[in-house]
Amino acid sequence: MKLSYYCSSPSCKKLNYIKVKSNNRFDLKEEIGLEINERCKHCGNHTKRHINRLHAGPNYKIIAGGVILAVLFTVLFWDLGFITTLSGTVPIAIWMSEEKRASTFNKLLLRD
């Protein structure tokens, strides 16, 4: 899962990303604390954000891996006849899973 936040510099306001291994804000709080202290990758200003201000998005590398897996299934199971089902449902299932993880993370907020 990829988390994004906006730079606090008035002139920059660019989107920055951080990568974490946690699936919810409670695990993220244990991993990095209540606030992140990051440097903006565009302007270099030091940005301090509360973890409730982070926004999760789906990881498109995993979705692309699902598309590659569907192509691989298509090549391997071409002679069996149920190719459209496999090649269509694998990327959709992976995409829906990533969207659900990001949506669950964004709905859950911490109380201070």
PDB file of C-alpha atoms in Angstrom:
ATOM      1  CA  MET A   1       0.000   0.000   0.000  1.00  0.00           C
ATOM      2  CA  LYS A   2       1.263   3.436  -0.857  1.00  0.00           C
ATOM      3  CA  LEU A   3       0.481   6.384   1.433  1.00  0.00           C
ATOM      4  CA  SER A   4       0.427   9.942   0.154  1.00  0.00           C
ATOM      5  CA  TYR A   5       0.498  13.369   1.774  1.00  0.00           C
ATOM      6  CA  TYR A   6       0.728  16.950   0.547  1.00  0.00           C
ATOM      7  CA  CYS A   7       3.751  19.152   1.227  1.00  0.00           C
ATOM      8  CA  SER A   8       3.112  21.913   3.756  1.00  0.00           C
ATOM      9  CA  SER A   9       5.123  24.538   1.872  1.00  0.00           C
ATOM     10  CA  PRO A  10       2.797  27.210   0.443  1.00  0.00           C
ATOM     11  CA  SER A  11       4.741  27.376  -2.799  1.00  0.00           C
ATOM     12  CA  CYS A  12       5.046  23.628  -3.397  1.00  0.00           C
ATOM     13  CA  LYS A  13       1.789  21.801  -2.470  1.00  0.00           C
ATOM     14  CA  LYS A  14       3.061  18.674  -4.297  1.00  0.00           C
ATOM     15  CA  LEU A  15       2.038  15.116  -3.509  1.00  0.00           C
ATOM     16  CA  ASN A  16       4.627  12.952  -1.732  1.00  0.00           C
ATOM     17  CA  TYR A  17       4.560   9.220  -1.097  1.00  0.00           C
ATOM     18  CA  ILE A  18       5.809   6.943   1.657  1.00  0.00           C
ATOM     19  CA  LYS A  19       5.840   3.146   1.670  1.00  0.00           C
ATOM     20  CA  VAL A  20       4.759   1.260   4.764  1.00  0.00           C
ATOM     21  CA  LYS A  21       4.105  -2.350   5.604  1.00  0.00           C
ATOM     22  CA  SER A  22       1.116  -1.833   7.914  1.00  0.00           C
ATOM     23  CA  ASN A  23      -2.474  -2.372   6.768  1.00  0.00           C
ATOM     24  CA  ASN A  24      -4.232  -0.032   9.201  1.00  0.00           C
ATOM     25  CA  ARG A  25      -3.537   3.138  11.145  1.00  0.00           C
ATOM     26  CA  PHE A  26      -3.086   1.315  14.460  1.00  0.00           C
ATOM     27  CA  ASP A  27      -0.181  -0.710  13.068  1.00  0.00           C
ATOM     28  CA  LEU A  28       1.156   2.433  11.403  1.00  0.00           C
ATOM     29  CA  LYS A  29       1.098   4.233  14.757  1.00  0.00           C
ATOM     30  CA  GLU A  30       3.234   1.464  16.259  1.00  0.00           C
ATOM     31  CA  GLU A  31       5.572   1.522  13.248  1.00  0.00           C
ATOM     32  CA  ILE A  32       6.232   5.270  12.865  1.00  0.00           C
ATOM     33  CA  GLY A  33       4.428   7.040  15.724  1.00  0.00           C
ATOM     34  CA  LEU A  34       1.632   9.621  15.637  1.00  0.00           C
ATOM     35  CA  GLU A  35       3.395  11.980  13.235  1.00  0.00           C
ATOM     36  CA  ILE A  36       5.660  11.549  10.259  1.00  0.00           C
ATOM     37  CA  ASN A  37       8.649  13.787   9.796  1.00  0.00           C
ATOM     38  CA  GLU A  38       9.538  13.698   6.118  1.00  0.00           C
ATOM     39  CA  ARG A  39      11.389  15.958   3.748  1.00  0.00           C
ATOM     40  CA  CYS A  40       9.511  16.992   0.612  1.00  0.00           C
ATOM     41  CA  LYS A  41      10.999  15.307  -2.434  1.00  0.00           C
ATOM     42  CA  HIS A  42      10.192  18.303  -4.646  1.00  0.00           C
ATOM     43  CA  CYS A  43      11.184  21.415  -2.686  1.00  0.00           C
ATOM     44  CA  GLY A  44      13.186  19.996   0.239  1.00  0.00           C
ATOM     45  CA  ASN A  45      11.078  21.523   3.029  1.00  0.00           C
ATOM     46  CA  HIS A  46      10.621  19.526   6.210  1.00  0.00           C
ATOM     47  CA  THR A  47       7.014  18.300   6.454  1.00  0.00           C
ATOM     48  CA  LYS A  48       5.396  17.115   9.679  1.00  0.00           C
ATOM     49  CA  ARG A  49       2.040  15.366   9.317  1.00  0.00           C
ATOM     50  CA  HIS A  50      -0.300  13.527  11.681  1.00  0.00           C
ATOM     51  CA  ILE A  51      -1.044   9.975  10.518  1.00  0.00           C
ATOM     52  CA  ASN A  52      -4.752  10.796  10.154  1.00  0.00           C
ATOM     53  CA  ARG A  53      -3.744  13.186   7.340  1.00  0.00           C
ATOM     54  CA  LEU A  54      -2.212  10.374   5.277  1.00  0.00           C
ATOM     55  CA  HIS A  55      -4.213   9.017   2.374  1.00  0.00           C
ATOM     56  CA  ALA A  56      -3.816   5.456   1.079  1.00  0.00           C
ATOM     57  CA  GLY A  57      -4.000   4.460  -2.535  1.00  0.00           C
ATOM     58  CA  PRO A  58      -3.762   1.154  -4.353  1.00  0.00           C
ATOM     59  CA  ASN A  59      -0.329  -0.092  -5.310  1.00  0.00           C
ATOM     60  CA  TYR A  60      -0.366  -0.223  -9.106  1.00  0.00           C
ATOM     61  CA  LYS A  61       2.698  -2.463  -9.236  1.00  0.00           C
ATOM     62  CA  ILE A  62       0.654  -5.271  -7.662  1.00  0.00           C
ATOM     63  CA  ILE A  63      -2.183  -4.638 -10.122  1.00  0.00           C
ATOM     64  CA  ALA A  64       0.272  -4.765 -13.035  1.00  0.00           C
ATOM     65  CA  GLY A  65       1.570  -8.042 -11.606  1.00  0.00           C
ATOM     66  CA  GLY A  66      -2.002  -9.345 -11.716  1.00  0.00           C
ATOM     67  CA  VAL A  67      -2.292  -8.402 -15.382  1.00  0.00           C
ATOM     68  CA  ILE A  68       0.983 -10.203 -16.107  1.00  0.00           C
ATOM     69  CA  LEU A  69      -0.309 -13.212 -14.181  1.00  0.00           C
ATOM     70  CA  ALA A  70      -3.488 -13.170 -16.291  1.00  0.00           C
ATOM     71  CA  VAL A  71      -1.421 -13.154 -19.484  1.00  0.00           C
ATOM     72  CA  LEU A  72       0.581 -16.077 -18.117  1.00  0.00           C
ATOM     73  CA  PHE A  73      -2.635 -17.977 -17.334  1.00  0.00           C
ATOM     74  CA  THR A  74      -3.862 -17.236 -20.848  1.00  0.00           C
ATOM     75  CA  VAL A  75      -0.745 -18.754 -22.393  1.00  0.00           C
ATOM     76  CA  LEU A  76      -0.689 -21.791 -20.098  1.00  0.00           C
ATOM     77  CA  PHE A  77      -4.393 -22.692 -20.239  1.00  0.00           C
ATOM     78  CA  TRP A  78      -5.191 -21.730 -23.838  1.00  0.00           C
ATOM     79  CA  ASP A  79      -6.213 -25.257 -24.836  1.00  0.00           C
ATOM     80  CA  LEU A  80      -8.601 -25.837 -21.911  1.00  0.00           C
ATOM     81  CA  GLY A  81     -11.288 -23.420 -23.110  1.00  0.00           C
ATOM     82  CA  PHE A  82     -12.045 -21.355 -19.984  1.00  0.00           C
ATOM     83  CA  ILE A  83      -9.448 -18.736 -20.784  1.00  0.00           C
ATOM     84  CA  THR A  84     -11.732 -15.672 -20.755  1.00  0.00           C
ATOM     85  CA  THR A  85     -12.823 -16.408 -17.210  1.00  0.00           C
ATOM     86  CA  LEU A  86      -9.277 -16.725 -15.898  1.00  0.00           C
ATOM     87  CA  SER A  87      -7.763 -13.860 -17.832  1.00  0.00           C
ATOM     88  CA  GLY A  88     -10.607 -11.555 -16.881  1.00  0.00           C
ATOM     89  CA  THR A  89     -11.125 -12.361 -13.227  1.00  0.00           C
ATOM     90  CA  VAL A  90      -7.520 -12.467 -11.965  1.00  0.00           C
ATOM     91  CA  PRO A  91      -6.681  -8.773 -12.597  1.00  0.00           C
ATOM     92  CA  ILE A  92     -10.132  -7.630 -11.487  1.00  0.00           C
ATOM     93  CA  ALA A  93      -9.884  -9.595  -8.225  1.00  0.00           C
ATOM     94  CA  ILE A  94      -6.415  -8.194  -7.482  1.00  0.00           C
ATOM     95  CA  TRP A  95      -7.542  -4.645  -8.328  1.00  0.00           C
ATOM     96  CA  MET A  96     -10.623  -4.955  -6.080  1.00  0.00           C
ATOM     97  CA  SER A  97      -8.488  -6.317  -3.251  1.00  0.00           C
ATOM     98  CA  GLU A  98      -6.080  -3.373  -3.456  1.00  0.00           C
ATOM     99  CA  GLU A  99      -8.945  -0.860  -3.609  1.00  0.00           C
ATOM    100  CA  LYS A 100     -10.595  -2.474  -0.570  1.00  0.00           C
ATOM    101  CA  ARG A 101      -7.356  -2.343   1.457  1.00  0.00           C
ATOM    102  CA  ALA A 102      -6.882   1.345   0.624  1.00  0.00           C
ATOM    103  CA  SER A 103     -10.525   2.174   1.366  1.00  0.00           C
ATOM    104  CA  THR A 104     -10.401   0.383   4.721  1.00  0.00           C
ATOM    105  CA  PHE A 105      -7.246   2.271   5.672  1.00  0.00           C
ATOM    106  CA  ASN A 106      -8.770   5.627   4.702  1.00  0.00           C
ATOM    107  CA  LYS A 107     -12.022   5.056   6.621  1.00  0.00           C
ATOM    108  CA  LEU A 108     -10.315   4.236   9.894  1.00  0.00           C
ATOM    109  CA  LEU A 109      -9.037   7.276  11.847  1.00  0.00           C
ATOM    110  CA  LEU A 110      -7.268   7.449  15.197  1.00  0.00           C
ATOM    111  CA  ARG A 111      -8.375   9.383  18.229  1.00  0.00           C
ATOM    112  CA  ASP A 112      -5.660  11.280  20.052  1.00  0.00           C
TER     113      ASP A 112
END
